[in-house]
Amino acid sequence: MYSPETTKYLIHLTLQTEGVVDKPDVVGAIFGQTEGLLGEDLDLRDLQRTGRVGRIDVQITTRRGETKGEILISSSLDRAETALLASSLETIDRVGPCTARMKVDRIEDIRVTKRRRIVERAKELLLEDFDEGTINSDDLLDEVREVIRIEKLELLGEEKVHAGPNVMASDAIILVEGRADVINLLRYGIKNAVAVEGTNVPQIIIDLCSQKTATTLLDGDRGGELILRELLQIAEIDFVAYCPRGKSVEEMSRKEIVKALRNKVPVEVVADHIPGEGTAGQPPARTTAGTREVLEDERPSQQQKTGREGGQKTPPTLGEHMADVRDRRIARFLSSDYAVLLESNATDLEGALQTLGGDVEGVVVDRVVDQKLLDQIGGKNLEFVAARDFKGIIKRPLSIRLIKIG
């Protein structure tokens, strides 16, 4: 029996008859008109029986009284024998009752075709499927360091919340949402972060907040706002740091994390203005004096002011700006790094809003903000508004943080 794996050559023939014929007529003509033509050793029937020639594949179509088509015959004979067999097929001049013409179109070397496919596939494998052989030392170090960071994670309390290695020993903690956030802070050397693990705040978190200075750094989305609202109701939070809106803490870069923590604000100035319906609930009792002390501590010293005026690099903080505008009846429009883009009289805030460009992050103003003014500010796509107070606010844009100067 013929095996396709032994095929060396494929004979391609074209057929044309002056009349209508069927496949059996073509096959019969091939066997009948080549019988005994090349001797016993190359008799087509014997070659098929011994598996040296494959089946005869006939593909024909009939149109307008003529039949045309292609015939394929596979061979495992050598080159000379295959060529001799192919040439004998061109002697066929009748198929059934019709005059016919059969011609060898080409003899395909199957091994060459296979080699070509092998080479093309080898090129694809070489370009696409090999692992990169180059070694990047930084990647190897990062991979090793990542393992160390994960091993440093601790599990605290019965709830087994994820925390950095310094949480219990430190006087201050940073509350984040999950394990990935703790790992990201560890990546940048911050080892006192602890994961809240959702809105169902574990008891260990509440206990830690009562013993240590607690700062929240939650994702800049709806989930982060909900967790902050719950924390303000049940835990003693001291400061709130803000992740960029729409971003998660695990995605923050070192610069973004340091900036967020440096510009944290006392909880008293945000507790009544957390996004959501109604108030977010009151945090544990604190005094207004305590708030003012924190802000006074953040007021720039004379040395810092002199340094800025002299061109030295001492970047301002949001707390410093809030302390500076208090009781001065001024408004400051700030960039993303809290540089002053425009300063105006607080009573001229509406007019100043009309001149704003697209690089303003927020505004700090020493006046009361009502619903009408907040609507105007909301149309400028600012991230935050820090004001002396907010009155008559019924509808607030969810994209704006409201911060009370105090």
mmCIF file of N, CA, C and O in Angstrom, residues 112-202:
data_model
loop_
_atom_site.group_PDB
_atom_site.id
_atom_site.type_symbol
_atom_site.label_atom_id
_atom_site.label_comp_id
_atom_site.label_asym_id
_atom_site.label_seq_id
_atom_site.Cartn_x
_atom_site.Cartn_y
_atom_site.Cartn_z
ATOM 1 N N VAL A 112 11.722 19.383 -1.713
ATOM 2 C CA VAL A 112 12.097 20.793 -1.805
ATOM 3 C C VAL A 112 11.026 21.668 -1.165
ATOM 4 O O VAL A 112 11.316 22.617 -0.429
ATOM 5 N N THR A 113 9.770 21.346 -1.437
ATOM 6 C CA THR A 113 8.660 22.100 -0.849
ATOM 7 C C THR A 113 8.679 22.001 0.668
ATOM 8 O O THR A 113 8.481 22.988 1.380
ATOM 9 N N LYS A 114 8.953 20.784 1.157
ATOM 10 C CA LYS A 114 9.021 20.599 2.609
ATOM 11 C C LYS A 114 10.174 21.396 3.205
ATOM 12 O O LYS A 114 10.043 22.025 4.263
ATOM 13 N N ARG A 115 11.321 21.364 2.503
ATOM 14 C CA ARG A 115 12.471 22.120 3.011
ATOM 15 C C ARG A 115 12.146 23.610 3.084
ATOM 16 O O ARG A 115 12.526 24.293 4.021
ATOM 17 N N ARG A 116 11.467 24.101 2.050
ATOM 18 C CA ARG A 116 11.118 25.508 2.025
ATOM 19 C C ARG A 116 10.214 25.861 3.214
ATOM 20 O O ARG A 116 10.399 26.886 3.882
ATOM 21 N N ARG A 117 9.232 24.989 3.479
ATOM 22 C CA ARG A 117 8.343 25.224 4.629
ATOM 23 C C ARG A 117 9.120 25.146 5.940
ATOM 24 O O ARG A 117 8.871 25.914 6.869
ATOM 25 N N ILE A 118 10.053 24.212 6.016
ATOM 26 C CA ILE A 118 10.863 24.066 7.223
ATOM 27 C C ILE A 118 11.693 25.322 7.468
ATOM 28 O O ILE A 118 11.768 25.831 8.588
ATOM 29 N N VAL A 119 12.306 25.839 6.398
ATOM 30 C CA VAL A 119 13.136 27.033 6.540
ATOM 31 C C VAL A 119 12.295 28.228 6.970
ATOM 32 O O VAL A 119 12.678 28.999 7.862
ATOM 33 N N GLU A 120 11.127 28.407 6.338
ATOM 34 C CA GLU A 120 10.263 29.544 6.698
ATOM 35 C C GLU A 120 9.803 29.447 8.143
ATOM 36 O O GLU A 120 9.768 30.431 8.864
ATOM 37 N N ARG A 121 9.444 28.231 8.553
ATOM 38 C CA ARG A 121 8.996 28.045 9.944
ATOM 39 C C ARG A 121 10.150 28.270 10.916
ATOM 40 O O ARG A 121 9.959 28.849 11.999
ATOM 41 N N ALA A 122 11.353 27.834 10.511
ATOM 42 C CA ALA A 122 12.521 28.048 11.367
ATOM 43 C C ALA A 122 12.794 29.535 11.564
ATOM 44 O O ALA A 122 13.159 29.987 12.654
ATOM 45 N N LYS A 123 12.598 30.323 10.489
ATOM 46 C CA LYS A 123 12.759 31.771 10.612
ATOM 47 C C LYS A 123 11.769 32.354 11.610
ATOM 48 O O LYS A 123 12.111 33.206 12.432
ATOM 49 N N GLU A 124 10.504 31.888 11.527
ATOM 50 C CA GLU A 124 9.491 32.373 12.458
ATOM 51 C C GLU A 124 9.854 32.029 13.903
ATOM 52 O O GLU A 124 9.737 32.865 14.804
ATOM 53 N N LEU A 125 10.292 30.783 14.107
ATOM 54 C CA LEU A 125 10.666 30.363 15.463
ATOM 55 C C LEU A 125 11.851 31.170 15.982
ATOM 56 O O LEU A 125 11.894 31.551 17.157
ATOM 57 N N LEU A 126 12.808 31.436 15.099
ATOM 58 C CA LEU A 126 13.993 32.186 15.499
ATOM 59 C C LEU A 126 13.642 33.600 15.927
ATOM 60 O O LEU A 126 14.174 34.128 16.900
ATOM 61 N N LEU A 127 12.698 34.212 15.194
ATOM 62 C CA LEU A 127 12.358 35.607 15.461
ATOM 63 C C LEU A 127 11.352 35.773 16.590
ATOM 64 O O LEU A 127 11.352 36.780 17.295
ATOM 65 N N GLU A 128 10.470 34.769 16.778
ATOM 66 C CA GLU A 128 9.331 34.974 17.667
ATOM 67 C C GLU A 128 9.354 34.127 18.940
ATOM 68 O O GLU A 128 8.957 34.598 19.995
ATOM 69 N N ASP A 129 9.785 32.889 18.837
ATOM 70 C CA ASP A 129 9.528 31.945 19.923
ATOM 71 C C ASP A 129 10.718 31.635 20.814
ATOM 72 O O ASP A 129 10.580 30.897 21.786
ATOM 73 N N PHE A 130 11.891 32.159 20.516
ATOM 74 C CA PHE A 130 13.019 31.941 21.402
ATOM 75 C C PHE A 130 12.954 32.898 22.579
ATOM 76 O O PHE A 130 12.621 34.074 22.419
ATOM 77 N N ASP A 131 13.247 32.405 23.792
ATOM 78 C CA ASP A 131 13.385 33.295 24.946
ATOM 79 C C ASP A 131 14.567 34.213 24.710
ATOM 80 O O ASP A 131 15.575 33.821 24.115
ATOM 81 N N GLU A 132 14.420 35.448 25.189
ATOM 82 C CA GLU A 132 15.512 36.402 25.025
ATOM 83 C C GLU A 132 16.770 35.896 25.724
ATOM 84 O O GLU A 132 16.745 35.505 26.887
ATOM 85 N N GLY A 133 17.886 35.916 25.008
ATOM 86 C CA GLY A 133 19.117 35.404 25.582
ATOM 87 C C GLY A 133 19.917 36.442 26.340
ATOM 88 O O GLY A 133 20.827 36.117 27.085
ATOM 89 N N THR A 134 19.581 37.744 26.127
ATOM 90 C CA THR A 134 20.336 38.789 26.812
ATOM 91 C C THR A 134 19.944 38.862 28.274
ATOM 92 O O THR A 134 18.803 38.593 28.640
ATOM 93 N N ILE A 135 20.870 39.223 29.102
ATOM 94 C CA ILE A 135 20.640 39.315 30.549
ATOM 95 C C ILE A 135 20.647 40.778 30.952
ATOM 96 O O ILE A 135 21.591 41.505 30.683
ATOM 97 N N ASN A 136 19.568 41.204 31.598
ATOM 98 C CA ASN A 136 19.480 42.565 32.109
ATOM 99 C C ASN A 136 19.675 42.506 33.620
ATOM 100 O O ASN A 136 18.835 41.963 34.345
ATOM 101 N N SER A 137 20.784 43.049 34.092
ATOM 102 C CA SER A 137 21.108 42.969 35.518
ATOM 103 C C SER A 137 20.051 43.645 36.375
ATOM 104 O O SER A 137 19.697 43.168 37.458
ATOM 105 N N ASP A 138 19.527 44.779 35.896
ATOM 106 C CA ASP A 138 18.512 45.500 36.666
ATOM 107 C C ASP A 138 17.272 44.652 36.856
ATOM 108 O O ASP A 138 16.671 44.633 37.940
ATOM 109 N N ASP A 139 16.853 43.929 35.767
ATOM 110 C CA ASP A 139 15.678 43.067 35.884
ATOM 111 C C ASP A 139 15.906 41.954 36.895
ATOM 112 O O ASP A 139 15.009 41.609 37.684
ATOM 113 N N LEU A 140 17.106 41.372 36.877
ATOM 114 C CA LEU A 140 17.405 40.300 37.834
ATOM 115 C C LEU A 140 17.374 40.820 39.268
ATOM 116 O O LEU A 140 16.817 40.181 40.172
ATOM 117 N N LEU A 141 17.963 42.001 39.482
ATOM 118 C CA LEU A 141 17.976 42.587 40.832
ATOM 119 C C LEU A 141 16.569 42.910 41.294
ATOM 120 O O LEU A 141 16.210 42.677 42.455
ATOM 121 N N ASP A 142 15.743 43.480 40.386
ATOM 122 C CA ASP A 142 14.368 43.816 40.752
ATOM 123 C C ASP A 142 13.587 42.574 41.137
ATOM 124 O O ASP A 142 12.780 42.587 42.072
ATOM 125 N N GLU A 143 13.836 41.475 40.412
ATOM 126 C CA GLU A 143 13.126 40.231 40.703
ATOM 127 C C GLU A 143 13.501 39.696 42.081
ATOM 128 O O GLU A 143 12.640 39.249 42.852
ATOM 129 N N VAL A 144 14.794 39.767 42.404
ATOM 130 C CA VAL A 144 15.249 39.303 43.716
ATOM 131 C C VAL A 144 14.706 40.203 44.821
ATOM 132 O O VAL A 144 14.230 39.730 45.861
ATOM 133 N N ARG A 145 14.768 41.517 44.595
ATOM 134 C CA ARG A 145 14.278 42.448 45.611
ATOM 135 C C ARG A 145 12.788 42.290 45.850
ATOM 136 O O ARG A 145 12.300 42.444 46.968
ATOM 137 N N GLU A 146 12.041 41.992 44.784
ATOM 138 C CA GLU A 146 10.605 41.798 44.933
ATOM 139 C C GLU A 146 10.313 40.629 45.873
ATOM 140 O O GLU A 146 9.420 40.688 46.712
ATOM 141 N N VAL A 147 11.092 39.556 45.737
ATOM 142 C CA VAL A 147 10.908 38.404 46.627
ATOM 143 C C VAL A 147 11.173 38.802 48.076
ATOM 144 O O VAL A 147 10.445 38.426 48.994
ATOM 145 N N ILE A 148 12.239 39.603 48.282
ATOM 146 C CA ILE A 148 12.577 40.042 49.640
ATOM 147 C C ILE A 148 11.447 40.874 50.224
ATOM 148 O O ILE A 148 11.068 40.731 51.393
ATOM 149 N N ARG A 149 10.876 41.774 49.390
ATOM 150 C CA ARG A 149 9.796 42.627 49.886
ATOM 151 C C ARG A 149 8.591 41.801 50.310
ATOM 152 O O ARG A 149 7.972 42.056 51.338
ATOM 153 N N ILE A 150 8.243 40.825 49.470
ATOM 154 C CA ILE A 150 7.091 39.986 49.798
ATOM 155 C C ILE A 150 7.342 39.197 51.075
ATOM 156 O O ILE A 150 6.464 39.027 51.919
ATOM 157 N N GLU A 151 8.588 38.716 51.245
ATOM 158 C CA GLU A 151 8.916 37.965 52.456
ATOM 159 C C GLU A 151 8.844 38.852 53.699
ATOM 160 O O GLU A 151 8.589 38.386 54.798
ATOM 161 N N LYS A 152 9.068 40.174 53.523
ATOM 162 C CA LYS A 152 9.017 41.081 54.669
ATOM 163 C C LYS A 152 7.597 41.409 55.105
ATOM 164 O O LYS A 152 7.393 41.987 56.167
ATOM 165 N N LEU A 153 6.609 41.091 54.280
ATOM 166 C CA LEU A 153 5.227 41.358 54.657
ATOM 167 C C LEU A 153 4.879 40.602 55.929
ATOM 168 O O LEU A 153 5.261 39.451 56.113
ATOM 169 N N GLU A 154 4.133 41.275 56.806
ATOM 170 C CA GLU A 154 3.678 40.628 58.024
ATOM 171 C C GLU A 154 2.157 40.516 58.003
ATOM 172 O O GLU A 154 1.471 41.267 57.300
ATOM 173 N N LEU A 155 1.636 39.579 58.771
ATOM 174 C CA LEU A 155 0.197 39.399 58.933
ATOM 175 C C LEU A 155 -0.159 39.746 60.363
ATOM 176 O O LEU A 155 0.336 39.118 61.308
ATOM 177 N N LEU A 156 -1.020 40.752 60.521
ATOM 178 C CA LEU A 156 -1.333 41.258 61.863
ATOM 179 C C LEU A 156 -2.735 40.859 62.296
ATOM 180 O O LEU A 156 -3.674 40.845 61.491
ATOM 181 N N GLY A 157 -2.870 40.568 63.588
ATOM 182 C CA GLY A 157 -4.174 40.318 64.185
ATOM 183 C C GLY A 157 -4.809 39.025 63.751
ATOM 184 O O GLY A 157 -4.281 38.276 62.921
ATOM 185 N N GLU A 158 -5.992 38.772 64.311
ATOM 186 C CA GLU A 158 -6.732 37.565 63.942
ATOM 187 C C GLU A 158 -7.182 37.618 62.478
ATOM 188 O O GLU A 158 -7.339 36.585 61.832
ATOM 189 N N GLU A 159 -7.367 38.852 61.976
ATOM 190 C CA GLU A 159 -7.824 38.997 60.591
ATOM 191 C C GLU A 159 -6.696 38.789 59.596
ATOM 192 O O GLU A 159 -6.926 38.734 58.394
ATOM 193 N N LYS A 160 -5.428 38.741 60.090
ATOM 194 C CA LYS A 160 -4.241 38.531 59.255
ATOM 195 C C LYS A 160 -4.164 39.564 58.123
ATOM 196 O O LYS A 160 -4.059 39.231 56.937
ATOM 197 N N VAL A 161 -4.227 40.844 58.505
ATOM 198 C CA VAL A 161 -4.105 41.908 57.507
ATOM 199 C C VAL A 161 -2.636 42.069 57.123
ATOM 200 O O VAL A 161 -1.732 41.880 57.939
ATOM 201 N N HIS A 162 -2.380 42.431 55.866
ATOM 202 C CA HIS A 162 -1.017 42.589 55.365
ATOM 203 C C HIS A 162 -0.453 43.930 55.811
ATOM 204 O O HIS A 162 -1.124 44.949 55.775
ATOM 205 N N ALA A 163 0.812 43.899 56.244
ATOM 206 C CA ALA A 163 1.433 45.118 56.758
ATOM 207 C C ALA A 163 2.933 45.080 56.503
ATOM 208 O O ALA A 163 3.532 44.017 56.311
ATOM 209 N N GLY A 164 3.538 46.270 56.484
ATOM 210 C CA GLY A 164 4.977 46.371 56.379
ATOM 211 C C GLY A 164 5.649 45.952 57.677
ATOM 212 O O GLY A 164 5.004 45.875 58.725
ATOM 213 N N PRO A 165 6.960 45.708 57.659
ATOM 214 C CA PRO A 165 7.663 45.177 58.839
ATOM 215 C C PRO A 165 7.790 46.166 59.997
ATOM 216 O O PRO A 165 8.082 45.751 61.109
ATOM 217 N N ASN A 166 7.568 47.473 59.745
ATOM 218 C CA ASN A 166 7.771 48.470 60.804
ATOM 219 C C ASN A 166 6.478 48.993 61.410
ATOM 220 O O ASN A 166 6.504 49.958 62.176
ATOM 221 N N VAL A 167 5.355 48.397 61.062
ATOM 222 C CA VAL A 167 4.076 48.934 61.525
ATOM 223 C C VAL A 167 3.974 48.933 63.047
ATOM 224 O O VAL A 167 3.598 49.933 63.670
ATOM 225 N N MET A 168 4.311 47.838 63.688
ATOM 226 C CA MET A 168 4.138 47.745 65.135
ATOM 227 C C MET A 168 5.140 48.632 65.876
ATOM 228 O O MET A 168 4.827 49.185 66.937
ATOM 229 N N ALA A 169 6.342 48.803 65.329
ATOM 230 C CA ALA A 169 7.374 49.580 66.026
ATOM 231 C C ALA A 169 7.277 51.075 65.763
ATOM 232 O O ALA A 169 7.772 51.882 66.535
ATOM 233 N N SER A 170 6.621 51.471 64.676
ATOM 234 C CA SER A 170 6.573 52.878 64.290
ATOM 235 C C SER A 170 5.513 53.643 65.077
ATOM 236 O O SER A 170 4.498 53.076 65.508
ATOM 237 N N ASP A 171 5.736 54.963 65.239
ATOM 238 C CA ASP A 171 4.743 55.828 65.894
ATOM 239 C C ASP A 171 3.660 56.258 64.916
ATOM 240 O O ASP A 171 2.636 56.792 65.337
ATOM 241 N N ALA A 172 3.881 56.076 63.631
ATOM 242 C CA ALA A 172 2.919 56.492 62.613
ATOM 243 C C ALA A 172 2.691 55.350 61.635
ATOM 244 O O ALA A 172 3.598 54.567 61.348
ATOM 245 N N ILE A 173 1.467 55.264 61.118
ATOM 246 C CA ILE A 173 1.133 54.237 60.133
ATOM 247 C C ILE A 173 0.437 54.882 58.941
ATOM 248 O O ILE A 173 -0.126 55.973 59.058
ATOM 249 N N ILE A 174 0.501 54.191 57.812
ATOM 250 C CA ILE A 174 -0.181 54.633 56.602
ATOM 251 C C ILE A 174 -1.200 53.564 56.230
ATOM 252 O O ILE A 174 -0.832 52.388 56.051
ATOM 253 N N LEU A 175 -2.448 53.945 56.139
ATOM 254 C CA LEU A 175 -3.512 53.002 55.816
ATOM 255 C C LEU A 175 -3.742 52.983 54.311
ATOM 256 O O LEU A 175 -4.044 54.017 53.705
ATOM 257 N N VAL A 176 -3.574 51.815 53.688
ATOM 258 C CA VAL A 176 -3.833 51.631 52.272
ATOM 259 C C VAL A 176 -4.896 50.553 52.104
ATOM 260 O O VAL A 176 -5.340 49.955 53.092
ATOM 261 N N GLU A 177 -5.300 50.292 50.848
ATOM 262 C CA GLU A 177 -6.439 49.391 50.652
ATOM 263 C C GLU A 177 -6.069 47.913 50.711
ATOM 264 O O GLU A 177 -6.740 47.127 51.362
ATOM 265 N N GLY A 178 -5.003 47.494 50.018
ATOM 266 C CA GLY A 178 -4.737 46.061 49.935
ATOM 267 C C GLY A 178 -3.272 45.693 49.933
ATOM 268 O O GLY A 178 -2.382 46.544 50.055
ATOM 269 N N ARG A 179 -3.023 44.404 49.785
ATOM 270 C CA ARG A 179 -1.679 43.846 49.841
ATOM 271 C C ARG A 179 -0.764 44.449 48.779
ATOM 272 O O ARG A 179 0.396 44.768 49.043
ATOM 273 N N ALA A 180 -1.286 44.615 47.540
ATOM 274 C CA ALA A 180 -0.467 45.167 46.457
ATOM 275 C C ALA A 180 -0.005 46.586 46.778
ATOM 276 O O ALA A 180 1.099 46.994 46.407
ATOM 277 N N ASP A 181 -0.853 47.354 47.488
ATOM 278 C CA ASP A 181 -0.473 48.719 47.868
ATOM 279 C C ASP A 181 0.663 48.700 48.888
ATOM 280 O O ASP A 181 1.595 49.508 48.823
ATOM 281 N N VAL A 182 0.593 47.785 49.838
ATOM 282 C CA VAL A 182 1.658 47.659 50.841
ATOM 283 C C VAL A 182 2.979 47.311 50.158
ATOM 284 O O VAL A 182 4.028 47.882 50.476
ATOM 285 N N ILE A 183 2.914 46.383 49.185
ATOM 286 C CA ILE A 183 4.130 45.971 48.474
ATOM 287 C C ILE A 183 4.717 47.138 47.685
ATOM 288 O O ILE A 183 5.936 47.332 47.649
ATOM 289 N N ASN A 184 3.846 47.944 47.061
ATOM 290 C CA ASN A 184 4.355 49.085 46.293
ATOM 291 C C ASN A 184 5.064 50.098 47.193
ATOM 292 O O ASN A 184 6.105 50.643 46.833
ATOM 293 N N LEU A 185 4.518 50.340 48.372
ATOM 294 C CA LEU A 185 5.190 51.253 49.300
ATOM 295 C C LEU A 185 6.499 50.649 49.799
ATOM 296 O O LEU A 185 7.493 51.360 49.983
ATOM 297 N N LEU A 186 6.522 49.331 50.025
ATOM 298 C CA LEU A 186 7.775 48.675 50.400
ATOM 299 C C LEU A 186 8.833 48.833 49.310
ATOM 300 O O LEU A 186 10.018 48.994 49.597
ATOM 301 N N ARG A 187 8.367 48.801 48.058
ATOM 302 C CA ARG A 187 9.287 48.958 46.930
ATOM 303 C C ARG A 187 10.072 50.254 47.035
ATOM 304 O O ARG A 187 11.220 50.342 46.595
ATOM 305 N N TYR A 188 9.468 51.276 47.630
ATOM 306 C CA TYR A 188 10.118 52.583 47.740
ATOM 307 C C TYR A 188 10.595 52.887 49.165
ATOM 308 O O TYR A 188 10.795 54.037 49.537
ATOM 309 N N GLY A 189 10.737 51.835 49.956
ATOM 310 C CA GLY A 189 11.336 51.985 51.273
ATOM 311 C C GLY A 189 10.399 52.432 52.364
ATOM 312 O O GLY A 189 10.851 52.767 53.466
ATOM 313 N N ILE A 190 9.091 52.451 52.126
ATOM 314 C CA ILE A 190 8.109 52.848 53.143
ATOM 315 C C ILE A 190 7.582 51.573 53.803
ATOM 316 O O ILE A 190 6.860 50.794 53.179
ATOM 317 N N LYS A 191 7.951 51.357 55.066
ATOM 318 C CA LYS A 191 7.730 50.067 55.711
ATOM 319 C C LYS A 191 6.651 50.086 56.791
ATOM 320 O O LYS A 191 6.494 49.112 57.516
ATOM 321 N N ASN A 192 5.909 51.198 56.892
ATOM 322 C CA ASN A 192 4.900 51.282 57.961
ATOM 323 C C ASN A 192 3.487 51.357 57.401
ATOM 324 O O ASN A 192 2.604 51.984 57.985
ATOM 325 N N ALA A 193 3.249 50.717 56.243
ATOM 326 C CA ALA A 193 1.913 50.704 55.651
ATOM 327 C C ALA A 193 1.169 49.446 56.084
ATOM 328 O O ALA A 193 1.760 48.383 56.274
ATOM 329 N N VAL A 194 -0.147 49.588 56.240
ATOM 330 C CA VAL A 194 -0.983 48.452 56.624
ATOM 331 C C VAL A 194 -2.239 48.484 55.775
ATOM 332 O O VAL A 194 -2.783 49.546 55.486
ATOM 333 N N ALA A 195 -2.707 47.304 55.342
ATOM 334 C CA ALA A 195 -3.840 47.207 54.424
ATOM 335 C C ALA A 195 -5.152 47.131 55.189
ATOM 336 O O ALA A 195 -5.299 46.328 56.113
ATOM 337 N N VAL A 196 -6.117 47.948 54.776
ATOM 338 C CA VAL A 196 -7.449 47.948 55.391
ATOM 339 C C VAL A 196 -8.255 46.753 54.914
ATOM 340 O O VAL A 196 -9.119 46.244 55.620
ATOM 341 N N GLU A 197 -7.965 46.284 53.691
ATOM 342 C CA GLU A 197 -8.621 45.101 53.107
ATOM 343 C C GLU A 197 -10.116 45.295 52.909
ATOM 344 O O GLU A 197 -10.931 44.448 53.254
ATOM 345 N N GLY A 198 -10.538 46.455 52.364
ATOM 346 C CA GLY A 198 -11.949 46.664 52.039
ATOM 347 C C GLY A 198 -12.689 47.527 53.049
ATOM 348 O O GLY A 198 -12.111 48.076 53.994
ATOM 349 N N THR A 199 -14.015 47.635 52.839
ATOM 350 C CA THR A 199 -14.821 48.504 53.707
ATOM 351 C C THR A 199 -15.128 47.882 55.064
ATOM 352 O O THR A 199 -15.522 48.590 55.988
ATOM 353 N N ASN A 200 -14.973 46.573 55.187
ATOM 354 C CA ASN A 200 -15.181 45.938 56.488
ATOM 355 C C ASN A 200 -13.874 46.019 57.273
ATOM 356 O O ASN A 200 -13.057 45.110 57.272
ATOM 357 N N VAL A 201 -13.675 47.158 57.954
ATOM 358 C CA VAL A 201 -12.389 47.464 58.584
ATOM 359 C C VAL A 201 -12.112 46.517 59.749
ATOM 360 O O VAL A 201 -12.920 46.409 60.673
ATOM 361 N N PRO A 202 -10.967 45.812 59.736
ATOM 362 C CA PRO A 202 -10.639 44.886 60.828
ATOM 363 C C PRO A 202 -10.402 45.617 62.154
ATOM 364 O O PRO A 202 -10.004 46.792 62.170
#
